[in-house]
mmCIF file of N, CA and C in Angstrom:
data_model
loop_
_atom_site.group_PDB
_atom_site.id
_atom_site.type_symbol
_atom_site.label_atom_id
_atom_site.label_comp_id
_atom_site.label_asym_id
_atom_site.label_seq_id
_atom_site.Cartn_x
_atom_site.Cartn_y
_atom_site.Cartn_z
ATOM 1 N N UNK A 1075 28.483 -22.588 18.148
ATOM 2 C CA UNK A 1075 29.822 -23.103 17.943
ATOM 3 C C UNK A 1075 29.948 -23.779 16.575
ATOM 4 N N UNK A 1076 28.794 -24.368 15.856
ATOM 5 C CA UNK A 1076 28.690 -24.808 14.938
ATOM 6 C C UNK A 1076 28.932 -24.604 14.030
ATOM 7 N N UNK A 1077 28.331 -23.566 13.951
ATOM 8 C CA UNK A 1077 28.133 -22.126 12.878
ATOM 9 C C UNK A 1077 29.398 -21.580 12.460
ATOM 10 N N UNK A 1078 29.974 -21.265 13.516
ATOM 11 C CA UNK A 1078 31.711 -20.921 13.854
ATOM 12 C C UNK A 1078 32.481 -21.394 12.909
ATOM 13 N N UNK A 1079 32.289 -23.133 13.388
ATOM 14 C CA UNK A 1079 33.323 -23.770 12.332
ATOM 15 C C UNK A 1079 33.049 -23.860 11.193
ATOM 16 N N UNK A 1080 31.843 -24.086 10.545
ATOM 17 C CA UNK A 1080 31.579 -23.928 9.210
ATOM 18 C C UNK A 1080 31.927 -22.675 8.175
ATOM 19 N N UNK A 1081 32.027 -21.394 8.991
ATOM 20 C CA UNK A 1081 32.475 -19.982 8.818
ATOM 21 C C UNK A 1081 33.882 -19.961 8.400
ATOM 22 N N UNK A 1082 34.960 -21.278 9.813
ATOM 23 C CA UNK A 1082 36.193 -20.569 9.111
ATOM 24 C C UNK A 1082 36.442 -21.615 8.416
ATOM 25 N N UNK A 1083 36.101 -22.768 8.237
ATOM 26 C CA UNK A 1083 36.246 -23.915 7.649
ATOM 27 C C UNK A 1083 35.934 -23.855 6.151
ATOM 28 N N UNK A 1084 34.837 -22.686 5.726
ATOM 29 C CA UNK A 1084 34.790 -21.804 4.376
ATOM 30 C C UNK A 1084 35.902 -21.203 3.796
ATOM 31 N N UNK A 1085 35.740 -20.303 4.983
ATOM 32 C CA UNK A 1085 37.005 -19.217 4.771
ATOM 33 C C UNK A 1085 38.402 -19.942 4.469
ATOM 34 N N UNK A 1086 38.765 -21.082 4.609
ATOM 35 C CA UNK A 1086 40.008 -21.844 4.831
ATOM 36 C C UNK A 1086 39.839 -22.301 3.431
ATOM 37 N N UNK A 1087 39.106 -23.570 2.948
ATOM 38 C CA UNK A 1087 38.679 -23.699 1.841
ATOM 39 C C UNK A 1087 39.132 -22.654 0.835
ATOM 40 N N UNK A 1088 38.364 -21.470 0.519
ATOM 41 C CA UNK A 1088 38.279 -20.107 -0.277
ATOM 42 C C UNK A 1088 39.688 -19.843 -0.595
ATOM 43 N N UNK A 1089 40.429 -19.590 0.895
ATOM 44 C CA UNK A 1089 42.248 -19.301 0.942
ATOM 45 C C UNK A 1089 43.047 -20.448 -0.181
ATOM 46 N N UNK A 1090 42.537 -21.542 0.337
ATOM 47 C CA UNK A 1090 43.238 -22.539 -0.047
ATOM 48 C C UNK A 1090 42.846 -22.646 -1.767
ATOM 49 N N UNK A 1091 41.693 -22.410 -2.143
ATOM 50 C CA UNK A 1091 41.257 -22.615 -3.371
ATOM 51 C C UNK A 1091 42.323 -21.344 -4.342
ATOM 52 N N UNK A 1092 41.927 -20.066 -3.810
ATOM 53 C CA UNK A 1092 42.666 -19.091 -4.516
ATOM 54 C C UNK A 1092 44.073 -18.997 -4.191
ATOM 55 N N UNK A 1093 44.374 -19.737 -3.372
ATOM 56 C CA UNK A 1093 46.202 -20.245 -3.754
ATOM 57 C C UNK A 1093 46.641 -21.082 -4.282
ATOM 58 N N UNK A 1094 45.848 -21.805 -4.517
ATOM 59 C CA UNK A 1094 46.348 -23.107 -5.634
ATOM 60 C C UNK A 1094 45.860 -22.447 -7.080
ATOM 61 N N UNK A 1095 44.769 -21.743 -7.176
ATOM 62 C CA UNK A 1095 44.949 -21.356 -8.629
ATOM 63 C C UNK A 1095 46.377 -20.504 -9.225
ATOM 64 N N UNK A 1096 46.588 -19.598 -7.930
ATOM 65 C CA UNK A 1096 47.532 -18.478 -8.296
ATOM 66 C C UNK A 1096 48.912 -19.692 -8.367
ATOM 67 N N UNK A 1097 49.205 -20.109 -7.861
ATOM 68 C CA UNK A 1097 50.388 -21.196 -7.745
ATOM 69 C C UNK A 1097 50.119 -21.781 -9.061
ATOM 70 N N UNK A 1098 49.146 -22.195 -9.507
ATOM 71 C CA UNK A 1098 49.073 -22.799 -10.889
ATOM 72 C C UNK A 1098 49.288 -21.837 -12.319
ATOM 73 N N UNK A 1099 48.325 -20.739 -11.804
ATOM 74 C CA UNK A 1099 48.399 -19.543 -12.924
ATOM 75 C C UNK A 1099 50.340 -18.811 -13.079
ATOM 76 N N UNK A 1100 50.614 -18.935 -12.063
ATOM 77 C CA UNK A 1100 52.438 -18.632 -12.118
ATOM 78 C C UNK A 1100 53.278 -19.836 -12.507
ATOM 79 N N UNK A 1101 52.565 -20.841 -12.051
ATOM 80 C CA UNK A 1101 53.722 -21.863 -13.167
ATOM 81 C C UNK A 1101 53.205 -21.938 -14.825
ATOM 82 N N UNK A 1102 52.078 -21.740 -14.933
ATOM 83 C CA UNK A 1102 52.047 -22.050 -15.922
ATOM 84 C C UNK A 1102 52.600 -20.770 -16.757
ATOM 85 N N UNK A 1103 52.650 -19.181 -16.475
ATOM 86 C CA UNK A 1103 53.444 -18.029 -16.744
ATOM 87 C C UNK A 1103 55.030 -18.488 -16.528
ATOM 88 N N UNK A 1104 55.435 -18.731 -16.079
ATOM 89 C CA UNK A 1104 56.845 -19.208 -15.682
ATOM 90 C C UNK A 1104 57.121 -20.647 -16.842
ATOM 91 N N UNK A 1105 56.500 -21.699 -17.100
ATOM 92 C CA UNK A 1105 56.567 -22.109 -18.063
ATOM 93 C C UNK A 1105 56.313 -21.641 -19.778
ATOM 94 N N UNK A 1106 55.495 -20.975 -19.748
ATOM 95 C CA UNK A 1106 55.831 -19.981 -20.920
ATOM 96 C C UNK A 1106 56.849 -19.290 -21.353
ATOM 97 N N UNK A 1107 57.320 -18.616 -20.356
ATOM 98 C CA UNK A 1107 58.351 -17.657 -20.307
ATOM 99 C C UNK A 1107 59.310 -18.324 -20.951
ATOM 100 N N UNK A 1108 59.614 -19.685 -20.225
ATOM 101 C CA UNK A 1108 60.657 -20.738 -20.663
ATOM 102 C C UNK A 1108 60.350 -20.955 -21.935
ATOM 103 N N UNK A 1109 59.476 -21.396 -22.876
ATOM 104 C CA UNK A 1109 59.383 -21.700 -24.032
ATOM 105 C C UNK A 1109 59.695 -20.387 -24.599
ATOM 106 N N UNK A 1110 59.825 -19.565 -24.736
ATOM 107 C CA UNK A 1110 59.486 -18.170 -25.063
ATOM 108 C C UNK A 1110 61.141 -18.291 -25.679
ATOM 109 N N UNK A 1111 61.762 -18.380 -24.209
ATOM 110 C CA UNK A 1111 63.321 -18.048 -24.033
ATOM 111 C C UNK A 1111 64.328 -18.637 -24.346
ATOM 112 N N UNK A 1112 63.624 -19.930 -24.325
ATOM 113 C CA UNK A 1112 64.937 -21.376 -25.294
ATOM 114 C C UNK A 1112 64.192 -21.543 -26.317
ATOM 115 N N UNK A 1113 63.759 -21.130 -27.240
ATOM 116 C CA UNK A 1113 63.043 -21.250 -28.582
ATOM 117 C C UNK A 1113 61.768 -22.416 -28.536
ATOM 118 N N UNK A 1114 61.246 -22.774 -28.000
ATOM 119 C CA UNK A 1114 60.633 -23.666 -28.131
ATOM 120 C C UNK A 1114 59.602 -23.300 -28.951
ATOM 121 N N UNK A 1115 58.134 -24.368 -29.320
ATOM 122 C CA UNK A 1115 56.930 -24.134 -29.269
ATOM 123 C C UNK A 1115 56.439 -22.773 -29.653
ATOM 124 N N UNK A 1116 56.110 -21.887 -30.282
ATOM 125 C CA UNK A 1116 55.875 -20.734 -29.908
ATOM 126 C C UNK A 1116 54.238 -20.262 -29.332
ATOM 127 N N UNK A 1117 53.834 -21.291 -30.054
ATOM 128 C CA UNK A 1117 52.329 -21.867 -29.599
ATOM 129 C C UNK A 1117 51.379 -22.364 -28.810
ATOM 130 N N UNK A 1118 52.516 -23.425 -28.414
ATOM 131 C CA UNK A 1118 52.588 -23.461 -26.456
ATOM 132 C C UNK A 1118 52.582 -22.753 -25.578
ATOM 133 N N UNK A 1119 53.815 -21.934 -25.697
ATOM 134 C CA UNK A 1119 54.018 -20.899 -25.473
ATOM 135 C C UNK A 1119 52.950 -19.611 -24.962
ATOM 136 N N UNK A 1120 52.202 -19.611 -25.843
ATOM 137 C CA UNK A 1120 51.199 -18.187 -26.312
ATOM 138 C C UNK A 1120 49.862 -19.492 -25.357
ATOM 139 N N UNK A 1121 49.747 -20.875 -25.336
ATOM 140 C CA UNK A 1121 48.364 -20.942 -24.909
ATOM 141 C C UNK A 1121 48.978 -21.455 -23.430
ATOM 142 N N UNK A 1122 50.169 -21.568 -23.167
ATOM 143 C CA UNK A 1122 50.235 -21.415 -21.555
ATOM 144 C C UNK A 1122 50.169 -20.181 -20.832
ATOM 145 N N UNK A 1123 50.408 -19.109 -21.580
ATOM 146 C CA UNK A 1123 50.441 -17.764 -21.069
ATOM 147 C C UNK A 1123 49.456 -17.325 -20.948
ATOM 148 N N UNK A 1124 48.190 -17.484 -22.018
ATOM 149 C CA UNK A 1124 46.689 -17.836 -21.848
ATOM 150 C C UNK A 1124 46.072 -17.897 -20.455
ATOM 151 N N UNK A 1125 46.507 -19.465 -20.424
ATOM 152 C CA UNK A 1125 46.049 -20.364 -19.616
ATOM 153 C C UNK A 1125 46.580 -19.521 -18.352
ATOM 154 N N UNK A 1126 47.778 -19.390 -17.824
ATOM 155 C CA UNK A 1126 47.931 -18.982 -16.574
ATOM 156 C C UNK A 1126 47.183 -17.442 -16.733
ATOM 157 N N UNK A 1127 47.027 -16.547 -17.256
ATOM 158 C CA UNK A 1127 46.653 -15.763 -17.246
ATOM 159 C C UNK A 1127 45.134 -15.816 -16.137
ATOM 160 N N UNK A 1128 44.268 -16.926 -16.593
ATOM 161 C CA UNK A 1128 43.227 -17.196 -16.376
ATOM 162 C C UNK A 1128 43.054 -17.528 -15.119
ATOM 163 N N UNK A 1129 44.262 -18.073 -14.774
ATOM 164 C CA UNK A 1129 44.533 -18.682 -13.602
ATOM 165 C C UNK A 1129 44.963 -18.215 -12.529
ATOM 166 N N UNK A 1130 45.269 -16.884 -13.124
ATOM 167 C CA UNK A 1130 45.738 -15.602 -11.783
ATOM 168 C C UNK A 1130 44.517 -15.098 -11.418
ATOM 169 N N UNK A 1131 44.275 -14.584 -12.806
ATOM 170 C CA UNK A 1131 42.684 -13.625 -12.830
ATOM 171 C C UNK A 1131 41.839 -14.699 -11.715
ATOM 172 N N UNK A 1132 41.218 -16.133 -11.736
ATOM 173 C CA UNK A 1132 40.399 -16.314 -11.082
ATOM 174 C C UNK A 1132 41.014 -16.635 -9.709
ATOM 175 N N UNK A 1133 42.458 -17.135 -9.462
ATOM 176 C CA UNK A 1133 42.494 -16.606 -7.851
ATOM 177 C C UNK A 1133 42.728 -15.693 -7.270
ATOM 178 N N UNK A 1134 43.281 -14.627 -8.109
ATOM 179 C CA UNK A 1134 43.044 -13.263 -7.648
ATOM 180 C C UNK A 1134 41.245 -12.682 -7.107
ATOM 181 N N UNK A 1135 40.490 -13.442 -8.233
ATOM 182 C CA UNK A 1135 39.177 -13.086 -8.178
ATOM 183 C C UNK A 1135 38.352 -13.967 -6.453
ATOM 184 N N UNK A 1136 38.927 -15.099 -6.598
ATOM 185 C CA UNK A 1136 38.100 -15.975 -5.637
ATOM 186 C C UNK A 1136 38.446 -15.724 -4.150
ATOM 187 N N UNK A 1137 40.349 -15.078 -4.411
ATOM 188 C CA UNK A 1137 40.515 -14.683 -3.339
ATOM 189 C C UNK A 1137 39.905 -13.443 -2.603
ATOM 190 N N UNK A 1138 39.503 -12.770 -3.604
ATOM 191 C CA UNK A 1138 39.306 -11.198 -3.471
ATOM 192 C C UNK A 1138 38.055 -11.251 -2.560
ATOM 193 N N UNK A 1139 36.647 -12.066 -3.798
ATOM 194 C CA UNK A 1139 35.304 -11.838 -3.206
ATOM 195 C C UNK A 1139 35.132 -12.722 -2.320
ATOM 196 N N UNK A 1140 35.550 -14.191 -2.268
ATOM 197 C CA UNK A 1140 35.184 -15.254 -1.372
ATOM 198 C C UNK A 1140 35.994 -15.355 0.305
ATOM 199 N N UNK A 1141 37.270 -15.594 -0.217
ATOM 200 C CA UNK A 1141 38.196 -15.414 0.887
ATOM 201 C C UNK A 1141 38.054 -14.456 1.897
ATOM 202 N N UNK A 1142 38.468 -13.352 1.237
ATOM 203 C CA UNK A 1142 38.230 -11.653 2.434
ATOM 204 C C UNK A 1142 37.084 -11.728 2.757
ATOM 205 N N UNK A 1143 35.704 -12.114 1.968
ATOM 206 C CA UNK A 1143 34.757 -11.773 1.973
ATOM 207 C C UNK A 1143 34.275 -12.885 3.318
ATOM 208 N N UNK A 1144 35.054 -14.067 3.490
ATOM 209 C CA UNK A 1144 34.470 -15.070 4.265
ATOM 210 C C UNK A 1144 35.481 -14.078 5.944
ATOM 211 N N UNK A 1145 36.408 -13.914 6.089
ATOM 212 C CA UNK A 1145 37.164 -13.467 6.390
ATOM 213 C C UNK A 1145 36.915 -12.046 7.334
ATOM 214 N N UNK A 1146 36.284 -11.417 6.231
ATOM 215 C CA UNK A 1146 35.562 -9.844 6.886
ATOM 216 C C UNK A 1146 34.427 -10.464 7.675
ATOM 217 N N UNK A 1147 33.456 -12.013 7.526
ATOM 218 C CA UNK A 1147 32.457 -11.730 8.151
ATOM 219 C C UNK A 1147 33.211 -12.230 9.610
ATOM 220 N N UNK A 1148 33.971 -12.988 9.799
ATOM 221 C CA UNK A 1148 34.609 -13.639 10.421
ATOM 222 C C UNK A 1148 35.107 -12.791 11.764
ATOM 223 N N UNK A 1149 35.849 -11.708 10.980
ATOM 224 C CA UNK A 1149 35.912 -10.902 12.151
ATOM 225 C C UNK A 1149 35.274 -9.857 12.395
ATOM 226 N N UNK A 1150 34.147 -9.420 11.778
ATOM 227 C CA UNK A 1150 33.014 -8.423 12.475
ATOM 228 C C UNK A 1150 31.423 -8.768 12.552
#
């Protein structure tokens, strides 16, 4: 039973980790955009778009291998 909870209590973690990056990696794309579009910064601009970039890529990534991966063992 132990074992159990530590399994989805991972798996929960993992979810939760690669949705807060992606939530972060889209505002910070969505704040770019904005500088982009009312003239701002153009520089800002270019290193928030960066930045979220990075920020999709690794919860896309953490979700991919960690999450499913906690997930697949979970249910077979």
């Amino acid at each position: 039973m132990r074992e159990l909870a530590v399994e989805v209590l991972s798996a929960v973690v993992y979810a939760v980790a690669a949705g807060l990056l992606t939530v972060v990696g889209t505002a910070a794309e969505y704040t770019s955009f904005q500088y982009v579009t009312t003239g701002g910064e153009t520089m800002v601009a270019v290193w928030l778009a960066v930045f979220g970039g990075i920020m999709l890529y690794a919860g896309i990534t953490v979700g991919r291998r960690k999450a499913l991966a906690s997930l697949a063992s979970l249910a077979g």
